[in-house]
CSV table of C-alpha atoms and ligand atoms in Angstrom, one decimal:
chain,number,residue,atom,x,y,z
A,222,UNK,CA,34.7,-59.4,8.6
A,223,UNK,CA,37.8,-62.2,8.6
A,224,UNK,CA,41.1,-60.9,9.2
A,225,UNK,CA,42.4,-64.2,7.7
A,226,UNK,CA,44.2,-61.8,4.6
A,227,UNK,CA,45.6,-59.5,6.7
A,228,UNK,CA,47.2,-62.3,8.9
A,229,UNK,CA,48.1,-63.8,6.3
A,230,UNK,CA,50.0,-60.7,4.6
A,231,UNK,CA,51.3,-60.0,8.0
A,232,UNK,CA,53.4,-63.1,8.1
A,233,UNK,CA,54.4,-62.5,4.6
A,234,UNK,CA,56.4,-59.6,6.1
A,235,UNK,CA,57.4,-60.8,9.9
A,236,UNK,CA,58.4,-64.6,8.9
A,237,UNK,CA,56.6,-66.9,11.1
A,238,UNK,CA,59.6,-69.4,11.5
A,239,UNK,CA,61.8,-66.9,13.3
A,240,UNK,CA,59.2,-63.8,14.7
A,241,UNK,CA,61.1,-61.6,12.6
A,242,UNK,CA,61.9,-60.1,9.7
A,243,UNK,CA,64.8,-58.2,7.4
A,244,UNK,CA,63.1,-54.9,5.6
A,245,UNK,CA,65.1,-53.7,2.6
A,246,UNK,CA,64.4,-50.3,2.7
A,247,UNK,CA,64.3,-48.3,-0.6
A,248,UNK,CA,61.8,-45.5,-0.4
A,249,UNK,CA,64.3,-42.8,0.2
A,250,UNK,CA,63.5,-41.2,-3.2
A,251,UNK,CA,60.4,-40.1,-2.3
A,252,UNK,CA,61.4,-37.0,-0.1
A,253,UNK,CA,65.3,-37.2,-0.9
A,254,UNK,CA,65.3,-37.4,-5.0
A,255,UNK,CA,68.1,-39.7,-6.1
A,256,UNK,CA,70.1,-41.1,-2.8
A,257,UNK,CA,73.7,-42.2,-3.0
A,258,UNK,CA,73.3,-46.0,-4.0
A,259,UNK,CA,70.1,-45.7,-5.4
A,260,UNK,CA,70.2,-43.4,-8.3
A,261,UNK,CA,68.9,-46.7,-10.6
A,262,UNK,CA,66.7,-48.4,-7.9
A,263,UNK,CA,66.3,-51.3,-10.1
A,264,UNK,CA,70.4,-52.1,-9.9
A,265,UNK,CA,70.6,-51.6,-6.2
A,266,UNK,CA,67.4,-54.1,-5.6
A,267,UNK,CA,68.3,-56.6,-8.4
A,268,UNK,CA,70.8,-58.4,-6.4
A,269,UNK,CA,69.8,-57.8,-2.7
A,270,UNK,CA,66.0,-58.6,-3.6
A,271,UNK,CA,66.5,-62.4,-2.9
A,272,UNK,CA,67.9,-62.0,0.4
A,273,UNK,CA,65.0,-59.2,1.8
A,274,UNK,CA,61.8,-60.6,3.3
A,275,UNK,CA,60.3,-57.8,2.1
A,276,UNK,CA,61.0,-54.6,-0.1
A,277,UNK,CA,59.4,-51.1,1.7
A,278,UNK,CA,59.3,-48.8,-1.8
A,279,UNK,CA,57.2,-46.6,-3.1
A,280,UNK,CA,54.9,-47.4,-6.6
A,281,UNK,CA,56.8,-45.6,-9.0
A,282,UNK,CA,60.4,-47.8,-8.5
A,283,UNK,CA,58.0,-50.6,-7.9
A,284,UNK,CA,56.6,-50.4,-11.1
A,285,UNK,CA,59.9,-49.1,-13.0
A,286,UNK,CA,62.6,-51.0,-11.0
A,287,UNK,CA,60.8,-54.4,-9.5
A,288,UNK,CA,60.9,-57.6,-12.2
A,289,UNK,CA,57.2,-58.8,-11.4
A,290,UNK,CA,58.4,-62.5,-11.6
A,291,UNK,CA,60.2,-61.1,-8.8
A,292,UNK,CA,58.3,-62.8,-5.3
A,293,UNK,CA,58.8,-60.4,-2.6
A,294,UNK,CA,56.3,-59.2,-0.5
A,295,UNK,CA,56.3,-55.3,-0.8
A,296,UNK,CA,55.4,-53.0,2.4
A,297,UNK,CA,54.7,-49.7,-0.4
A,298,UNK,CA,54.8,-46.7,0.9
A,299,UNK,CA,51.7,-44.6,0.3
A,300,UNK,CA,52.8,-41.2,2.1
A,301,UNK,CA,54.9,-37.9,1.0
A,302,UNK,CA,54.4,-35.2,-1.0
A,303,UNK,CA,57.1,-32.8,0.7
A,304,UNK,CA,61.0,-33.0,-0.2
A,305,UNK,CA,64.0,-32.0,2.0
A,306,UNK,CA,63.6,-28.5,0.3
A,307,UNK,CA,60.5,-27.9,2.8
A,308,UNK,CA,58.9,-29.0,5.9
A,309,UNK,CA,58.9,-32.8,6.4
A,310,UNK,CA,56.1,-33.0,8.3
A,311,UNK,CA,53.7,-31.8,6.1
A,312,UNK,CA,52.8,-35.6,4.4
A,313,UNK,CA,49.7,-36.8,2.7
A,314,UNK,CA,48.7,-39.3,1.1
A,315,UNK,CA,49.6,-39.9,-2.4
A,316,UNK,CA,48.9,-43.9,-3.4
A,317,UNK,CA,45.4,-45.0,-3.2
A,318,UNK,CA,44.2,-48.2,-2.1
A,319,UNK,CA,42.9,-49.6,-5.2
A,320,UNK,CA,46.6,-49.1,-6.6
A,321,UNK,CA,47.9,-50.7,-3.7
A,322,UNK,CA,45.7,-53.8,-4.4
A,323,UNK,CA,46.5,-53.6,-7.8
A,324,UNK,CA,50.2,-54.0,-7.2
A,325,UNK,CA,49.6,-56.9,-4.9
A,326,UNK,CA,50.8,-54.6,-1.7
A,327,UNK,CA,51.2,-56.8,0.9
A,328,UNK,CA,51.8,-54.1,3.4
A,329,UNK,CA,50.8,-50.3,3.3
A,330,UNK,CA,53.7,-47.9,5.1
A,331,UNK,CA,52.6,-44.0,6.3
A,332,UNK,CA,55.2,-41.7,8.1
A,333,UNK,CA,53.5,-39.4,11.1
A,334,UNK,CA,55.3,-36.9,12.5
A,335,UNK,CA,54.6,-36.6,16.6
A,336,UNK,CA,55.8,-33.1,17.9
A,337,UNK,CA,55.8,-31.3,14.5
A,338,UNK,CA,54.4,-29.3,12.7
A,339,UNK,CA,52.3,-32.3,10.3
A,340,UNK,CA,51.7,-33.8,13.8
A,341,UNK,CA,47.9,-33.8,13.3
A,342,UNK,CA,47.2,-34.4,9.7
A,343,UNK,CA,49.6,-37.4,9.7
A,344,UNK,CA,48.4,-38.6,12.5
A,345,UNK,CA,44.8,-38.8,10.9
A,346,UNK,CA,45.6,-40.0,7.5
A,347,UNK,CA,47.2,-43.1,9.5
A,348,UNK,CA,44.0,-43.6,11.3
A,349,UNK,CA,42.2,-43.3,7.9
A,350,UNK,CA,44.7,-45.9,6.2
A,351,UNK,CA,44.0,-48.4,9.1
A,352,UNK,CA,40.4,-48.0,8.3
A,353,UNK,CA,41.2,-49.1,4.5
A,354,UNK,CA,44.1,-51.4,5.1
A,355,UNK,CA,41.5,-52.9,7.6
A,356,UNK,CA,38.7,-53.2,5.3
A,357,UNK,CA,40.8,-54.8,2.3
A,358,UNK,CA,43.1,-56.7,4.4
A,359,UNK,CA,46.1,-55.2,4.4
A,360,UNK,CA,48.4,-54.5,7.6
A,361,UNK,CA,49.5,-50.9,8.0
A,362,UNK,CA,52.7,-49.9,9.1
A,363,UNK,CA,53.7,-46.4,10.6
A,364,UNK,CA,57.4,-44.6,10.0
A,365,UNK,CA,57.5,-42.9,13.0
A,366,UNK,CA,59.4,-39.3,13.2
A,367,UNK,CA,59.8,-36.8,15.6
A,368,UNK,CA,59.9,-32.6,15.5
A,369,UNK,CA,63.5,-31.6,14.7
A,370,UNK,CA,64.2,-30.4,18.3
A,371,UNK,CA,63.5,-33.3,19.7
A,372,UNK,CA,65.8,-36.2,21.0
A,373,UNK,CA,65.6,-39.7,19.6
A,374,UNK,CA,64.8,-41.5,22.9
A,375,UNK,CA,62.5,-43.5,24.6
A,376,UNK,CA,60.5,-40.4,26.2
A,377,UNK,CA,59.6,-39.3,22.5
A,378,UNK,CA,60.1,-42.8,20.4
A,379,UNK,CA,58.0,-44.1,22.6
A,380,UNK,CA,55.3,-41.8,22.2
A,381,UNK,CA,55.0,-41.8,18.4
A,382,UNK,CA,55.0,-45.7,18.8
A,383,UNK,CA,52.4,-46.0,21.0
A,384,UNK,CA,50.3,-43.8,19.4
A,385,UNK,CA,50.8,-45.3,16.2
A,386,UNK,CA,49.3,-48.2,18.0
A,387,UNK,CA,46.6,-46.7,19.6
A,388,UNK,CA,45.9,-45.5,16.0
A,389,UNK,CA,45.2,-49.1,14.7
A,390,UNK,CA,49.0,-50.2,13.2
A,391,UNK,CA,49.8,-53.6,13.0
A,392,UNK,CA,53.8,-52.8,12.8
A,393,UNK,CA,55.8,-49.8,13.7
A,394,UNK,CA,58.9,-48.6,12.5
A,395,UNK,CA,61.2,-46.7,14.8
A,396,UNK,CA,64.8,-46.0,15.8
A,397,UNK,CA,67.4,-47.6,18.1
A,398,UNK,CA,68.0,-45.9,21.7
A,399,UNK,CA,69.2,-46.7,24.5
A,400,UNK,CA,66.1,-48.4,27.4
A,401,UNK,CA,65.1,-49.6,23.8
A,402,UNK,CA,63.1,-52.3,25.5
A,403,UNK,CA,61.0,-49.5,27.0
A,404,UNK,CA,59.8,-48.9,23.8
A,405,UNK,CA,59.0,-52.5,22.8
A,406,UNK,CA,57.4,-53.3,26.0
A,407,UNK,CA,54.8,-50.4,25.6
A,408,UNK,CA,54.1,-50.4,22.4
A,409,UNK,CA,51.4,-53.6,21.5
A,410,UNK,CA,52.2,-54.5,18.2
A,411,UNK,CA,55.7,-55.6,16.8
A,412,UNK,CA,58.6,-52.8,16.4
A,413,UNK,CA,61.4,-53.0,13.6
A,414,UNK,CA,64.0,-50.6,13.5
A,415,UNK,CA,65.5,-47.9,10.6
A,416,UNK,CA,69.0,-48.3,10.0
A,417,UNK,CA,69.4,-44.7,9.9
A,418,UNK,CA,72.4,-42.6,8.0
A,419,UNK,CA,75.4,-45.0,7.0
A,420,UNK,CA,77.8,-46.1,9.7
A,421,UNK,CA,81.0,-49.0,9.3
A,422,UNK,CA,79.4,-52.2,9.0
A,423,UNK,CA,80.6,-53.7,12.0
A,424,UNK,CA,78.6,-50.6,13.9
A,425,UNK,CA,75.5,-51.4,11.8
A,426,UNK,CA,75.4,-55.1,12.7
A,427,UNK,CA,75.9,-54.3,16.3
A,428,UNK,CA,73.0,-52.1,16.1
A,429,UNK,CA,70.6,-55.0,14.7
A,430,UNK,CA,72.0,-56.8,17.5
A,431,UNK,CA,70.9,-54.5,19.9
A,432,UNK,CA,67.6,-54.0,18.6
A,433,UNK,CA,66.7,-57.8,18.2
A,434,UNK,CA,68.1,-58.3,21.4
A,435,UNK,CA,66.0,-55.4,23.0
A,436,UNK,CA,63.1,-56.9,21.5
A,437,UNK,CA,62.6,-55.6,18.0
A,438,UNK,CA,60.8,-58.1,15.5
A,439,UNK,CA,63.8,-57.2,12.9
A,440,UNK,CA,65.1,-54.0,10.9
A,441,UNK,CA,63.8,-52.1,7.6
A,442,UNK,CA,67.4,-50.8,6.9
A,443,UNK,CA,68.5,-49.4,4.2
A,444,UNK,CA,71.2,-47.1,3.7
A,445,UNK,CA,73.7,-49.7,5.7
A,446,UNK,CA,73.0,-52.1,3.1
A,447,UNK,CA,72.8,-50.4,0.2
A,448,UNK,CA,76.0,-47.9,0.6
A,449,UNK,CA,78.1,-50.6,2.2
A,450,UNK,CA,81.0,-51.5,0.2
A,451,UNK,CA,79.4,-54.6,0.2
A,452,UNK,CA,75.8,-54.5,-0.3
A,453,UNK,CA,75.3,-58.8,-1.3
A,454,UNK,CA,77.4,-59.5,1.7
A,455,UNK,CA,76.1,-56.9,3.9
A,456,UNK,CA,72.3,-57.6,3.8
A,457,UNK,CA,73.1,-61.8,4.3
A,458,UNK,CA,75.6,-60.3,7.5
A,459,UNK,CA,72.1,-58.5,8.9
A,460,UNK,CA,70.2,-61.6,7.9
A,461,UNK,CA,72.1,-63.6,10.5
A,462,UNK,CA,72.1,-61.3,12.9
A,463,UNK,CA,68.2,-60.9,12.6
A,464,UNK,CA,67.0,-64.8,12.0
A,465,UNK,CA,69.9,-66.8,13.4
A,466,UNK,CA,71.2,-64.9,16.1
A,467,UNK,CA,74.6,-64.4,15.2
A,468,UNK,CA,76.8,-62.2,17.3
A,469,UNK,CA,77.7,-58.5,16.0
A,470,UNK,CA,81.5,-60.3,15.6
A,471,UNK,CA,80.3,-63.7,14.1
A,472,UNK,CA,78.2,-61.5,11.4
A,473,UNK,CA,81.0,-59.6,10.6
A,474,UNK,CA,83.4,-62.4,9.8
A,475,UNK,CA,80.3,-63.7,7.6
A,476,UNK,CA,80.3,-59.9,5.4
A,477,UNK,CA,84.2,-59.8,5.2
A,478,UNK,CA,84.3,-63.7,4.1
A,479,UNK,CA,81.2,-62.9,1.6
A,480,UNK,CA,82.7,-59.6,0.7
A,481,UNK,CA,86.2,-61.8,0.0
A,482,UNK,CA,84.6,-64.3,-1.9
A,483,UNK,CA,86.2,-67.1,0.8
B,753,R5P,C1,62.8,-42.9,5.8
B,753,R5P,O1,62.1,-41.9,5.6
B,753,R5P,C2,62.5,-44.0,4.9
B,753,R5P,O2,61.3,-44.5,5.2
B,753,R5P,C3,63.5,-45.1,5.1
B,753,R5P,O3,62.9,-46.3,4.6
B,753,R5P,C4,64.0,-45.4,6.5
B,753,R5P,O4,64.6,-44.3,7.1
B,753,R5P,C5,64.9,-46.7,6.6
B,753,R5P,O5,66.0,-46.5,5.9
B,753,R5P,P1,67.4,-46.3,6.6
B,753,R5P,O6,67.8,-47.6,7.1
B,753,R5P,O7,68.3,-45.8,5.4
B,753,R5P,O8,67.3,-45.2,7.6
């Protein structure tokens, strides 16, 4: 079977000309309802869309919130079924494939959950998605999570990455920590980090830095874009940082002279 459409999808997302790539993040909806900053999707992504490589969303804002003149490649994301009312970990699947084709995915995006409860059936319905992402060629990436009680570091990070890539991903999604590289260097296919709950800007872009410098292939952030008091300005600031290897400091001057209008 040729992999050519999956490669080819693949780079759609990780941009050849720089390894890397800048994920707009806007599934939050999915297990969190309406999310400070996106309680109408389609005016949060309007004016960020042109500078994302790639929107990670789910098929109802898709559909409802995405212009489809619109060309961005979209990384949908195809598990849930639980909200913040109940255990997390208890995801399935709730997009099938055909509807991803249909909507011209050109990534498919599944949470597992290593150390909790979910820990086996989300583990299994990413091996299942591999084998259909596989057979229509279409790259699968895995939202890694840990159980509550355990810390966000390399010991645990690192496990849910690697086994997301024993599992058959072609792209992982984790979190910053410190010995980041540990995680990149044992984990075989490319790593992007969250942006995780929002933080001052200047604190965000130093955390791109880090990660791209740690060797991440980019960020699927969210929240620090979309609740910055600068969204526009915010997600061209991480753009820098990501593809031209700006400085935390340099990136900042860039968001506060966007954010200005100078
Ligand atoms: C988390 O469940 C979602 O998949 C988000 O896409 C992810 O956490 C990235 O968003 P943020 O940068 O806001 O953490």
């Amino acid at each position: 079977m040729s992999s050519w459409g999956l490669k080819n999808r693949l780079a759609r997302i990780i941009k050849p000309q720089t390894g890397r790539t800048v994920m707009l993040a806007v599934d939050h909806g999915y297990f969190l309802g309406p999310t400070s900053g996106l309680e109408k999707p389609g005016e949060t992504i309007e004016p960020l869309v042109q500078f994302a490589d790639c929107l990670m969303l789910t098929r109802g804002v898709l559909r409802s919130s995405v212009d489809t003149a619109v060309d961005v490649p979209i990384v949908l994301r195809v598990s849930g079924g639980t909200s913040i009312l109940k255990e997390l970990s208890n995801e399935g699947r709730f997009t099938a494939i055909e509807d991803a084709i249909r909507l011209n995915a050109s990534g498919l995006a599944l949470s597992i959950f290593v150390g909790a409860e979910g820990e086996r059936e989300t583990l299994l319905n990413l091996a299942a998605l591999v084998d259909e992402g596989e057979k229509y060629g279409i790259p699968v990436l895995a939202v890694t999570a840990v159980g509550k009680e355990m810390a966000r570091d390399t010991r645990y990070l690192g496990l849910c990455c690697r086994i997301a890539a024993e599992l058959g991903v072609h792209l992982v999604k984790t979190y910053y920590c410190e010995n980041f590289e540990k995680i990149v260097n044992s984990c075989p296919v490319p790593v992007v980090i969250a942006g995780g709950k929002k933080v001052p800007e200047m604190e965000a872009l130093q955390l791109a830095f880090n990660a791209v410098r740690d060797g991440a292939s980019g960020v699927d952030m969210g929240r620090n874009i979309f609740q910055s008091e600068a969204p526009v300005a915010m997600i061209q600031a991480v753009r820098s940082v990501v593809h031209e290897r700006a400085t935390p400091e340099q990136a900042y001057d860039l968001y506060e002279s966007l954010k200005n209008g100078s």
